[in-house]
Amino acid sequence: MPRARSDATVTLAGIARIAGVGRAAVSNWRRRHDGFPAPVGGSDASPQFPLGEVERWLQEQGKIRSAGGPALLWPQIEALGDRDAAGTVIAAVGARLAGADARRDLGVSPSREQRQLVGRAADLAAREGSKETFERLLSRWLQTHVRQIATTPEPLADLMVQIADVAGSPHPRTVLDPACGTGTLLRAAARQWGDANAVRLRGQDRDPVLAAIAAARLLLAGAVSADQAGTSVTAADTLLEDAHTGLEADVVLSNPPSNERDWGHAELATDPRWAFGQPPRTEPELAWVQHAVSALAPGGTAVLLLPPGVATRRAGRRIRAALLRSGTLRAVVALPPGVAPPYGLGLHLWVLCNPAEPPADTELLVVDAKDRTLPTTSGRPEIDWPGLHDQVLRALASKGASVRGANSLPVIDLLDEQVDLTPARYVPATAEALGSDLRAGWKRLGAMLDELSGLRAALAAVEPGPADGPAAETGTTTLAELERANAVELRAGQAVDEDQLRRGDRPRTGVPVLLVADLLLTGTPGQWMAAKAVSAGSRAGAVTTARPGDIVVSGAARSFDAWVVTDESVVLGPQLYAVGIESAVLEPWFLAGCMRAPANKRQAGTHASTSSRVDVRRLRVPRLGLAEQRSYGETFRKIHAFERLLRDLGAEGTELLQSISDLLAAGRAVPTR
């Protein structure tokens, strides 16, 4: 079992992660157990405890759920207190396990303390396996910094590689990723072409730690061998300091950063890569597009993952037109929301080439695959990856012929004032497709009605109980009393600096911002903040974030509500509150359901004549045991699902009726008799 270094410290939140409990539980242990380790630093609000003593105490008390392995090693790495320091350790672990040298092969120089952790990881890998240990540590690091580091999911990386293979580069010698991140696309390229062709992999990323991790992953995956001397990953800003000038790559694969303003617009005003026009400051993605094309060998292919706004924004229309006229842009594929961060957007794949000779006639293939999802009840769509791969690859192979959702059209038809390349605008709705859509819509509606019927039966069984039931015996408590008992942690939302707020397409590293106005208008966040700004604001106490498992409460009477955060973290504005709970004492759905009861709103409201508010600390909750809470909580969860289904049912029914009305009005449907 790896032991913590003697000088490592950990916060209450860190102890909670080690033990797999909530922070409130750790606070209770500290208060109730005399032998709990004393703090050795930090502040009253955020004390630091010696990690070694904490581990020993947790083991003696039987409070560590996973003995040994990465569960104990990770806190020691995390205790370094810095994203880059922890990332350097993980990169060095990969190099060590691959038999490489971190300084020579990755360009990183771990400190003595970091080398000790690398040694502990190597000892652990000897028992649990090299790749397994490395990937588990890397996964934990990425989860910890999910808002700062965006990765390309493996199925999407495989699709991008296969697109390049079908579109014209079946036997590439060199593959380049100019914004490689942790190297997922390069690893996919190695799987596709490496064994047979000894393809050379070139990567670059401006983040030295990500570049080192990418190189370590390639080493550990066996993607780098003696006959691949050209394989390398460089740490530098690609747009400002291209490490591969003059390279002629057969394939360029990239998931570049988006929505950046400080990308070097002024410094690169006369850059020779801008063969299709200088990218506007607000169009950094078109800079990446042109960089990718400039790095291609004649006949080479590039596949880039881009936000949908790149296909439509007015500022980029001249560059889009030039890409079309030259025959460089060959296809645009609209993907379903959920394939990659930001998961709420339907991203696009652009397929580009460097024509060996000017094409006689140019056409653009458009593929609308945004409906390649499977029905779920979780709220987040599940991607139909096999269907998505099949549709896109068949469309590329046949140039859109007889493939649903695909069309190949002359470039001249696109060169209008807008040069809008959104696939949905140009994919004809055939009678077969419309019929299939209608059948699928009715099937979804039927599934919703069946689920609604099941929930209706469950909720209809709820009947008034005796006046002397469990709640009458135990009484009620308030959120304020629970807070004083450390059973909950109440965090008030705060005004967000207007300079930090962003609108429009949310990038992978953007954090949604929820305001009371959003609840009144759409019910969903309408703005976002950069992850770095959120992290800095959280450290300064100027930003309030609700995390998955927390409860969000609206204190404004007009939008009063409470719900459990189940998906991604969200920044909260004024009159919104995040409630963190102690899971060993409280069940989240029970607490949220009780708090949002109409009677609570009436008794806790201020009832002001102009702007009524709800004092959330006065919200009352029955005193029930955890088993009873779970029973109540399950019913509250069903109420939440029932409400969501009613909303979704209305939207699905409206869409179906509009489709039928359009068909009938166009004379393309047979009316009922």
XYZ file of C-alpha atoms in Angstrom:
673
model
C 0.000 0.000 0.000
C 1.507 3.377 -0.990
C 2.189 5.576 1.979
C 1.837 9.333 1.969
C 4.953 11.422 2.178
C 5.407 12.892 5.640
C 4.934 16.553 4.693
C 1.841 16.117 2.497
C -1.310 17.853 3.661
C -4.942 17.539 2.678
C -8.091 19.611 3.153
C -11.419 18.454 4.541
C -12.639 18.106 0.961
C -9.609 15.967 0.149
C -10.282 13.708 3.143
C -13.864 13.352 1.970
C -12.647 12.213 -1.466
C -10.285 9.658 0.085
C -13.069 8.182 2.216
C -15.783 8.516 -0.430
C -18.115 10.615 1.743
C -19.364 14.182 1.862
C -17.427 17.018 3.464
C -20.033 17.365 6.210
C -19.278 13.796 7.344
C -15.601 14.651 7.746
C -16.566 17.733 9.772
C -18.659 15.495 12.027
C -15.740 13.046 12.467
C -13.450 15.895 13.385
C -15.902 17.191 15.979
C -16.852 13.839 17.496
C -13.551 11.921 17.543
C -10.798 13.113 19.843
C -8.191 11.166 17.891
C -8.895 12.911 14.601
C -5.623 14.453 13.345
C -5.087 18.101 14.248
C -4.635 20.662 11.460
C -1.079 21.716 10.668
C -1.780 24.689 8.404
C -4.290 26.516 6.285
C -6.949 28.721 7.831
C -10.000 28.322 10.050
C -12.177 28.187 6.941
C -9.907 25.734 5.087
C -7.592 23.872 7.468
C -4.833 21.568 6.213
C -4.231 18.152 7.807
C -1.187 15.833 7.593
C -2.063 13.285 4.920
C -0.090 10.430 6.491
C -1.855 10.791 9.847
C -5.225 11.128 8.115
C -4.671 7.880 6.201
C -3.671 6.008 9.339
C -6.700 7.345 11.230
C -9.082 6.424 8.415
C -7.645 2.919 8.220
C -7.880 2.444 11.992
C -11.508 3.613 11.947
C -12.358 1.462 8.926
C -13.506 4.467 6.942
C -11.516 3.938 3.729
C -13.746 2.169 1.254
C -10.963 1.133 -1.169
C -7.828 -0.144 0.501
C -4.613 0.382 -1.437
C -4.255 1.120 -5.131
C -4.854 4.458 -6.849
C -7.437 5.364 -4.200
C -4.573 6.053 -1.800
C -1.949 7.067 -4.336
C -4.083 9.723 -5.997
C -4.507 11.929 -2.864
C -0.725 12.032 -2.546
C -0.464 13.284 -6.120
C -3.358 15.698 -5.621
C -1.733 16.982 -2.423
C 0.921 18.588 -4.590
C -1.708 21.306 -4.837
C -1.147 22.206 -8.474
C -2.678 20.928 -11.702
C 0.600 21.055 -13.588
C 2.590 19.393 -10.823
C 0.144 16.490 -10.662
C 0.068 16.264 -14.459
C 3.863 16.153 -14.578
C 3.825 13.187 -12.198
C 1.308 11.338 -14.379
C 3.319 12.016 -17.545
C 6.487 10.806 -15.811
C 4.642 7.701 -14.619
C 3.736 6.924 -18.247
C 7.332 7.385 -19.355
C 8.653 5.220 -16.495
C 6.201 2.419 -17.247
C 7.073 2.583 -20.957
C 10.799 2.330 -20.209
C 11.473 5.914 -21.341
C 13.096 8.929 -19.705
C 10.769 11.781 -18.725
C 13.387 14.484 -19.220
C 14.718 13.187 -22.552
C 11.527 11.814 -24.132
C 8.832 14.079 -22.650
C 10.666 17.309 -21.943
C 9.609 17.444 -18.269
C 11.847 17.470 -15.220
C 10.060 16.098 -12.143
C 11.253 17.332 -8.789
C 12.575 14.969 -6.128
C 9.165 14.878 -4.483
C 7.476 14.116 -7.803
C 10.001 11.361 -8.586
C 9.129 9.701 -5.285
C 5.470 9.593 -6.324
C 6.476 8.198 -9.713
C 8.312 5.412 -7.902
C 5.238 4.616 -5.793
C 3.133 4.492 -8.963
C 5.625 2.109 -10.554
C 5.400 -0.173 -7.503
C 1.622 -0.090 -7.767
C 1.755 -0.819 -11.517
C 3.859 -3.908 -10.852
C 0.836 -5.326 -9.013
C -2.071 -3.907 -10.995
C -0.667 -3.502 -14.523
C 1.122 -0.624 -16.249
C -1.581 0.594 -18.615
C -4.353 0.127 -16.052
C -2.539 2.124 -13.370
C -1.579 4.924 -15.760
C -5.054 5.241 -17.289
C -6.757 5.265 -13.882
C -4.478 8.013 -12.594
C -4.900 9.974 -15.834
C -8.685 9.569 -15.691
C -8.769 10.863 -12.108
C -6.618 13.852 -13.076
C -8.870 14.679 -16.024
C -12.004 14.365 -13.861
C -10.512 16.718 -11.296
C -9.776 19.324 -13.967
C -12.672 18.594 -16.323
C -13.463 22.296 -16.746
C -9.921 23.190 -17.720
C -9.054 20.272 -19.981
C -11.225 19.120 -22.874
C -10.649 15.692 -24.368
C -11.934 14.055 -27.541
C -14.009 10.934 -26.762
C -12.542 7.743 -28.198
C -15.542 6.909 -30.491
C -15.358 10.381 -32.045
C -11.588 10.093 -32.511
C -12.095 6.775 -34.284
C -14.746 8.340 -36.546
C -12.435 11.227 -37.496
C -9.637 8.799 -38.372
C -11.967 6.657 -40.474
C -13.248 9.745 -42.285
C -9.669 10.633 -43.236
C -9.140 7.068 -44.386
C -12.248 7.068 -46.625
C -11.848 10.649 -47.847
C -8.499 10.095 -49.513
C -5.634 9.079 -47.219
C -5.766 5.276 -46.787
C -1.962 4.886 -46.407
C -0.630 8.014 -44.676
C 3.031 8.299 -43.788
C 2.683 11.328 -41.488
C -0.211 12.366 -39.248
C -0.292 15.746 -37.501
C -2.446 17.030 -34.648
C -1.570 20.719 -34.087
C -3.655 20.960 -30.890
C -3.187 17.457 -29.572
C -4.162 17.883 -25.908
C -3.730 14.493 -24.238
C -3.163 12.724 -27.579
C -6.449 10.892 -28.136
C -6.542 11.584 -31.894
C -2.916 10.543 -32.377
C -3.568 7.294 -30.531
C -6.571 6.648 -32.778
C -4.363 7.277 -35.808
C -1.818 4.791 -34.475
C -4.546 2.168 -34.065
C -5.809 2.769 -37.601
C -2.527 2.962 -39.525
C 0.419 2.381 -37.211
C 0.939 -1.384 -37.382
C 0.892 -1.732 -41.161
C 2.541 1.506 -42.235
C 4.697 2.651 -39.286
C 3.038 6.050 -39.574
C 4.911 8.990 -38.076
C 2.866 10.878 -35.490
C 3.453 14.578 -34.944
C 1.689 16.507 -32.212
C 1.875 19.983 -30.710
C 0.112 21.676 -27.821
C 0.741 24.976 -26.072
C 0.281 23.334 -22.661
C 3.585 21.600 -21.802
C 1.926 19.221 -19.348
C -0.707 18.087 -21.867
C 2.017 17.644 -24.483
C 4.028 15.494 -22.069
C 0.978 13.373 -21.219
C 0.209 12.922 -24.935
C 3.763 11.744 -25.546
C 3.564 9.380 -22.556
C 0.289 7.882 -23.799
C 1.821 7.225 -27.223
C 4.863 5.615 -25.623
C 2.787 3.459 -23.309
C 0.416 2.443 -26.116
C 3.363 1.227 -28.193
C 2.629 3.835 -30.880
C 6.281 4.940 -30.941
C 8.936 2.505 -32.116
C 12.437 2.540 -33.530
C 11.242 2.913 -37.120
C 9.134 5.931 -36.184
C 11.931 8.432 -35.623
C 9.708 11.258 -36.825
C 7.128 10.714 -34.093
C 7.179 13.557 -31.579
C 5.012 15.848 -29.479
C 6.121 19.461 -29.064
C 5.075 21.975 -26.398
C 4.452 25.365 -28.034
C 1.606 27.565 -29.283
C 0.929 26.256 -32.787
C -0.471 29.473 -34.251
C 2.294 31.685 -32.843
C 5.193 29.220 -32.865
C 4.583 26.408 -35.328
C 7.053 23.605 -34.641
C 6.238 21.839 -37.915
C 6.828 24.582 -40.479
C 7.411 23.000 -43.858
C 5.880 19.683 -42.827
C 3.759 18.006 -45.479
C 1.374 15.773 -43.559
C -0.805 13.231 -45.282
C -3.448 13.616 -42.573
C -4.217 16.418 -40.133
C -6.612 15.605 -37.290
C -7.581 18.239 -34.754
C -10.050 19.283 -32.099
C -8.711 22.843 -31.745
C -9.616 25.398 -29.048
C -12.578 27.605 -29.899
C -14.092 30.943 -28.914
C -10.691 32.424 -28.094
C -10.027 36.113 -28.638
C -6.334 36.368 -27.790
C -5.021 33.915 -30.387
C -2.479 36.163 -32.099
C -4.613 38.052 -34.623
C -2.405 41.153 -34.644
C 0.927 39.309 -34.543
C -0.072 37.041 -37.454
C -1.546 39.700 -39.738
C 0.780 38.834 -42.644
C 1.196 35.122 -41.967
C 1.625 33.090 -45.193
C -0.783 30.451 -43.890
C -3.740 32.764 -44.552
C -4.080 31.697 -48.201
C -7.854 32.121 -48.056
C -7.902 35.451 -46.215
C -6.804 36.774 -42.833
C -9.093 35.330 -40.133
C -11.045 38.009 -38.249
C -10.186 38.325 -34.575
C -13.553 36.749 -33.726
C -12.905 33.722 -35.991
C -9.969 31.818 -34.437
C -11.396 28.535 -35.715
C -10.789 29.675 -39.302
C -7.172 30.304 -38.378
C -6.914 26.661 -37.304
C -8.641 25.551 -40.501
C -6.120 27.402 -42.657
C -3.210 26.196 -40.541
C -4.370 22.601 -41.067
C -4.625 23.085 -44.841
C -1.181 24.709 -44.988
C 0.345 21.653 -43.298
C -1.119 19.162 -45.817
C 0.869 17.437 -48.515
C -0.687 17.511 -52.016
C -3.609 15.113 -51.886
C -3.666 15.155 -48.082
C -6.802 15.243 -45.931
C -7.687 17.201 -42.786
C -10.586 16.502 -40.401
C -11.382 19.174 -37.798
C -14.008 19.291 -35.047
C -15.539 22.786 -34.938
C -18.453 24.650 -33.310
C -21.536 25.009 -35.546
C -21.185 28.805 -35.556
C -18.119 28.553 -37.810
C -20.438 27.498 -40.663
C -22.691 30.527 -40.339
C -21.004 33.546 -38.731
C -21.015 36.557 -41.032
C -17.417 37.536 -40.234
C -16.082 34.340 -41.794
C -18.163 34.217 -44.981
C -15.338 35.365 -47.317
C -12.955 32.688 -46.070
C -15.676 30.038 -46.332
C -16.335 31.148 -49.910
C -12.625 30.933 -50.780
C -12.386 27.436 -49.287
C -15.332 26.367 -51.431
C -14.124 27.944 -54.679
C -10.718 26.283 -54.415
C -12.202 22.858 -53.753
C -10.440 22.722 -50.383
C -13.541 22.212 -48.249
C -14.992 18.865 -49.257
C -17.593 18.019 -46.610
C -19.385 19.359 -43.536
C -20.928 16.844 -41.131
C -23.414 17.954 -38.454
C -23.061 15.746 -35.365
C -25.698 15.184 -32.673
C -25.394 17.059 -29.372
C -23.502 15.010 -26.821
C -20.636 13.627 -28.938
C -18.036 15.845 -27.241
C -17.794 18.868 -24.938
C -19.656 21.185 -24.895
C -22.293 18.461 -24.810
C -25.225 20.791 -25.386
C -24.031 21.735 -28.899
C -24.275 19.784 -32.120
C -20.682 20.163 -33.317
C -19.521 19.968 -36.947
C -16.777 17.996 -38.653
C -15.066 19.763 -41.557
C -13.286 17.588 -44.100
C -10.664 19.490 -46.090
C -8.036 18.590 -48.637
C -5.042 20.017 -50.460
C -5.943 19.243 -54.084
C -3.012 17.896 -56.068
C -4.482 19.802 -59.036
C -7.414 22.238 -59.387
C -10.687 20.278 -59.551
C -12.695 20.492 -62.768
C -15.960 20.850 -60.887
C -16.390 21.371 -57.166
C -19.139 20.124 -54.935
C -19.661 20.138 -51.189
C -20.953 17.076 -49.386
C -23.208 17.886 -46.453
C -24.299 15.252 -43.937
C -26.932 15.968 -41.303
C -26.428 13.279 -38.640
C -27.762 15.246 -35.696
C -30.580 12.752 -35.078
C -28.234 9.814 -34.463
C -29.268 9.435 -30.837
C -31.010 6.755 -28.842
C -33.995 7.467 -26.552
C -33.102 7.707 -22.865
C -34.756 8.878 -19.677
C -31.638 10.554 -18.261
C -32.041 13.872 -20.084
C -28.653 13.630 -21.856
C -28.895 11.944 -25.267
C -27.141 8.656 -25.825
C -25.206 8.667 -29.086
C -25.927 5.934 -31.618
C -22.241 5.522 -32.461
C -22.608 2.547 -34.840
C -25.388 4.322 -36.736
C -23.424 7.582 -36.797
C -20.293 5.901 -38.149
C -22.289 4.013 -40.779
C -24.207 7.070 -42.027
C -21.182 9.357 -42.282
C -18.798 6.848 -43.849
C -21.371 5.632 -46.393
C -22.130 9.237 -47.341
C -18.425 9.948 -47.903
C -17.891 6.779 -49.911
C -20.909 7.410 -52.164
C -20.683 11.236 -52.172
C -24.118 11.383 -50.605
C -25.915 9.160 -53.085
C -28.874 7.280 -51.579
C -27.793 8.021 -48.010
C -30.370 9.504 -45.724
C -29.412 12.925 -44.377
C -26.723 13.507 -47.027
C -26.533 15.636 -50.152
C -23.829 16.712 -52.572
C -24.424 20.109 -54.157
C -22.529 22.410 -56.512
C -20.406 25.020 -54.771
C -21.981 27.745 -56.909
C -25.282 27.170 -55.097
C -23.634 28.090 -51.782
C -21.899 31.302 -52.814
C -24.543 33.794 -51.732
C -24.359 36.667 -49.256
C -24.372 34.297 -46.270
C -22.269 31.311 -47.439
C -24.114 29.328 -44.771
C -22.709 25.791 -44.630
C -25.143 24.349 -42.078
C -25.988 20.867 -43.434
C -29.651 20.944 -42.368
C -30.285 23.777 -44.860
C -29.360 21.614 -47.829
C -30.459 18.087 -46.952
C -33.741 17.333 -48.742
C -36.437 15.673 -46.717
C -37.500 12.679 -48.817
C -40.904 11.100 -48.410
C -39.183 8.008 -46.994
C -37.200 10.088 -44.524
C -40.242 12.100 -43.510
C -42.215 8.931 -42.991
C -39.385 7.459 -40.938
C -39.170 10.645 -38.855
C -42.895 10.556 -38.209
C -42.806 6.906 -37.210
C -39.864 7.588 -34.909
C -41.676 10.583 -33.450
C -44.828 8.600 -32.738
C -42.673 5.858 -31.225
C -40.981 8.367 -28.919
C -44.357 9.828 -28.008
C -45.675 6.357 -27.226
C -42.663 5.595 -25.026
C -43.207 8.866 -23.166
C -46.890 8.073 -22.668
C -46.018 4.587 -21.371
C -43.498 6.056 -18.936
C -45.959 8.743 -17.937
C -48.598 6.088 -17.332
C -46.242 4.160 -15.074
C -45.374 7.263 -13.102
C -49.050 8.228 -12.931
C -49.885 4.847 -11.400
C -47.060 5.195 -8.864
C -48.002 8.747 -7.886
C -51.722 7.962 -7.832
C -50.972 5.486 -5.039
C -49.869 8.368 -2.796
C -52.707 9.008 -0.329
C -53.040 11.066 2.833
C -51.750 9.179 5.864
C -52.735 9.335 9.510
C -52.192 12.574 11.382
C -49.939 10.738 13.846
C -47.567 9.397 11.169
C -43.753 9.343 11.374
C -43.384 13.073 10.707
C -45.803 13.918 13.503
C -43.751 11.886 15.975
C -40.353 13.326 15.033
C -41.452 16.840 14.086
C -39.726 19.033 11.550
C -36.495 20.957 11.283
C -35.387 23.914 9.214
C -32.559 24.298 6.750
C -30.947 26.709 9.225
C -30.903 24.020 11.935
C -29.464 21.469 9.504
C -26.768 23.983 8.595
C -25.835 24.513 12.245
C -25.584 20.725 12.651
C -23.202 20.512 9.669
C -25.684 18.276 7.839
C -25.873 20.764 4.989
C -23.659 23.485 3.594
C -25.571 26.486 2.243
C -23.786 28.646 -0.341
C -25.472 31.780 -1.642
C -25.205 32.719 -5.301
C -23.445 35.975 -6.119
C -23.499 38.702 -8.717
C -21.242 37.727 -11.600
C -18.815 40.225 -13.092
C -20.304 41.303 -16.428
C -16.837 41.272 -17.984
C -16.591 37.550 -17.220
C -19.951 36.596 -18.729
C -20.036 35.150 -22.239
C -22.957 34.521 -24.564
C -23.414 32.329 -27.602
C -21.805 28.955 -28.265
C -20.361 27.589 -25.027
C -16.899 26.036 -25.496
C -15.731 22.811 -23.906
C -14.205 24.620 -20.965
C -17.143 26.984 -20.428
C -19.162 26.729 -17.209
C -22.904 27.558 -17.485
C -24.170 30.502 -15.435
C -27.727 30.318 -14.094
C -29.654 33.461 -13.167
C -33.181 33.922 -11.831
C -34.089 35.547 -15.159
C -33.152 32.285 -16.920
C -35.601 30.352 -14.740
C -38.382 32.774 -15.626
C -37.647 32.746 -19.390
C -36.266 29.389 -20.528
C -35.445 27.365 -17.430
C -31.866 26.795 -18.614
C -28.621 28.810 -18.328
C -28.241 31.416 -21.045
C -24.641 32.522 -20.393
C -21.322 30.973 -19.424
C -17.928 31.741 -17.918
C -14.456 30.512 -18.745
C -13.262 27.724 -16.446
C -10.186 29.698 -15.393
C -12.368 32.635 -14.344
C -14.600 30.292 -12.347
C -11.609 28.697 -10.615
C -10.095 32.064 -9.774
C -13.435 33.423 -8.573
C -14.064 30.345 -6.425
C -10.673 30.683 -4.749
C -11.396 34.334 -4.053
C -14.881 33.547 -2.740
C -16.478 35.632 -5.500
C -18.146 32.791 -7.421
C -20.642 30.201 -6.157
C -20.804 26.867 -7.973
C -23.321 24.065 -7.538
C -21.808 20.669 -8.238
C -23.468 17.344 -9.161
C -25.176 15.995 -6.047
C -25.877 19.483 -4.678
C -29.356 20.971 -4.477
C -30.121 24.302 -6.136
C -32.803 26.462 -4.526
C -34.297 29.594 -6.018
C -35.102 32.147 -3.340
C -37.156 34.362 -5.678
C -40.859 33.803 -5.101
C -41.737 34.051 -8.811
C -39.302 31.264 -9.704
C -39.239 29.368 -6.380
C -38.012 25.820 -6.925
C -35.494 23.256 -5.664
C -33.859 20.456 -7.613
C -30.880 18.095 -7.488
C -27.967 18.833 -9.829
C -27.428 15.605 -11.775
C -25.318 16.631 -14.767
C -22.658 19.351 -14.774
C -21.628 22.076 -12.373
C -23.239 25.490 -12.733
C -22.385 28.994 -11.485
C -25.234 30.548 -9.502
C -26.308 34.171 -9.582
C -28.083 36.210 -6.871
C -31.172 34.729 -5.156
C -30.001 31.203 -6.000
C -28.462 28.868 -3.428
C -26.372 25.702 -3.573
C -27.061 23.209 -0.803
C -24.366 20.588 -0.238
C -25.587 17.673 1.864
C -24.088 15.051 4.139
C -25.042 11.836 2.323
C -24.817 9.747 5.496
C -27.602 11.829 7.064
C -29.726 13.227 4.233
C -31.091 11.991 0.906
C -30.924 14.735 -1.776
C -34.239 14.075 -3.527
C -36.033 13.966 -0.165
C -34.572 17.293 0.898
C -35.204 18.975 -2.459
C -38.764 17.648 -2.683
C -39.661 18.819 0.825
C -38.112 22.242 0.342
C -39.993 22.972 -2.896
C -43.410 22.113 -1.442
C -45.925 24.989 -1.999
C -46.640 25.138 1.736
C -42.968 25.868 2.368
C -43.074 28.763 -0.054
C -46.068 30.234 1.764
C -44.625 29.995 5.271
C -41.059 31.027 4.358
C -41.939 33.852 1.961
C -41.584 37.514 2.860
C -44.863 38.386 1.101
C -43.574 41.815 0.170
C -45.903 43.867 -1.985
C -43.445 44.332 -4.848
C -40.725 41.669 -4.844
C -41.538 38.663 -2.698
C -38.668 36.420 -1.681
C -38.332 33.122 0.130
C -36.026 32.805 3.139
C -34.491 29.432 2.279
C -33.140 28.911 5.805
C -36.745 28.865 7.061
C -37.758 26.021 4.737
C -38.936 23.093 6.837
C -38.161 19.402 6.427
C -39.580 16.420 8.388
C -37.176 14.665 10.750
C -37.023 11.175 9.272
C -34.471 8.393 9.250
C -32.364 7.821 6.170
C -34.345 4.724 5.105
C -37.630 6.659 5.242
C -35.992 9.615 3.477
C -35.000 7.346 0.608
C -38.559 6.119 0.276
C -39.886 9.676 0.219
C -37.012 10.762 -2.021
C -37.855 8.126 -4.619
C -41.394 9.508 -4.797
C -40.096 13.067 -5.125
C -37.765 11.858 -7.895
C -40.793 10.400 -9.685
C -42.583 13.737 -9.326
C -39.597 15.442 -10.933
C -39.594 12.869 -13.759
C -43.364 13.312 -14.197
C -42.962 17.083 -14.546
C -40.113 16.661 -17.052
C -42.130 14.168 -19.089
C -45.115 16.498 -19.210
C -42.878 19.237 -20.592
C -41.144 16.955 -23.093
C -44.437 15.394 -24.092
C -45.796 18.793 -25.032
C -42.707 19.612 -27.106
C -42.732 16.226 -28.887
C -46.444 16.447 -29.606
C -46.113 19.980 -30.973
C -43.269 18.918 -33.288
C -45.264 15.956 -34.585
C -48.337 18.078 -35.264
C -46.250 20.694 -37.082
C -44.644 18.008 -39.265
C -48.014 16.510 -40.176
C -49.426 19.965 -40.925
C -46.482 20.768 -43.216
C -46.907 17.487 -45.087
C -50.636 17.967 -45.537
C -50.235 21.585 -46.628
C -47.640 20.531 -49.236
C -49.842 17.714 -50.543
C -47.246 15.123 -49.503
C -49.402 13.116 -47.106
C -52.578 11.104 -47.298
C -55.258 12.523 -44.983
C -57.217 10.249 -42.696
C -60.666 9.141 -43.808
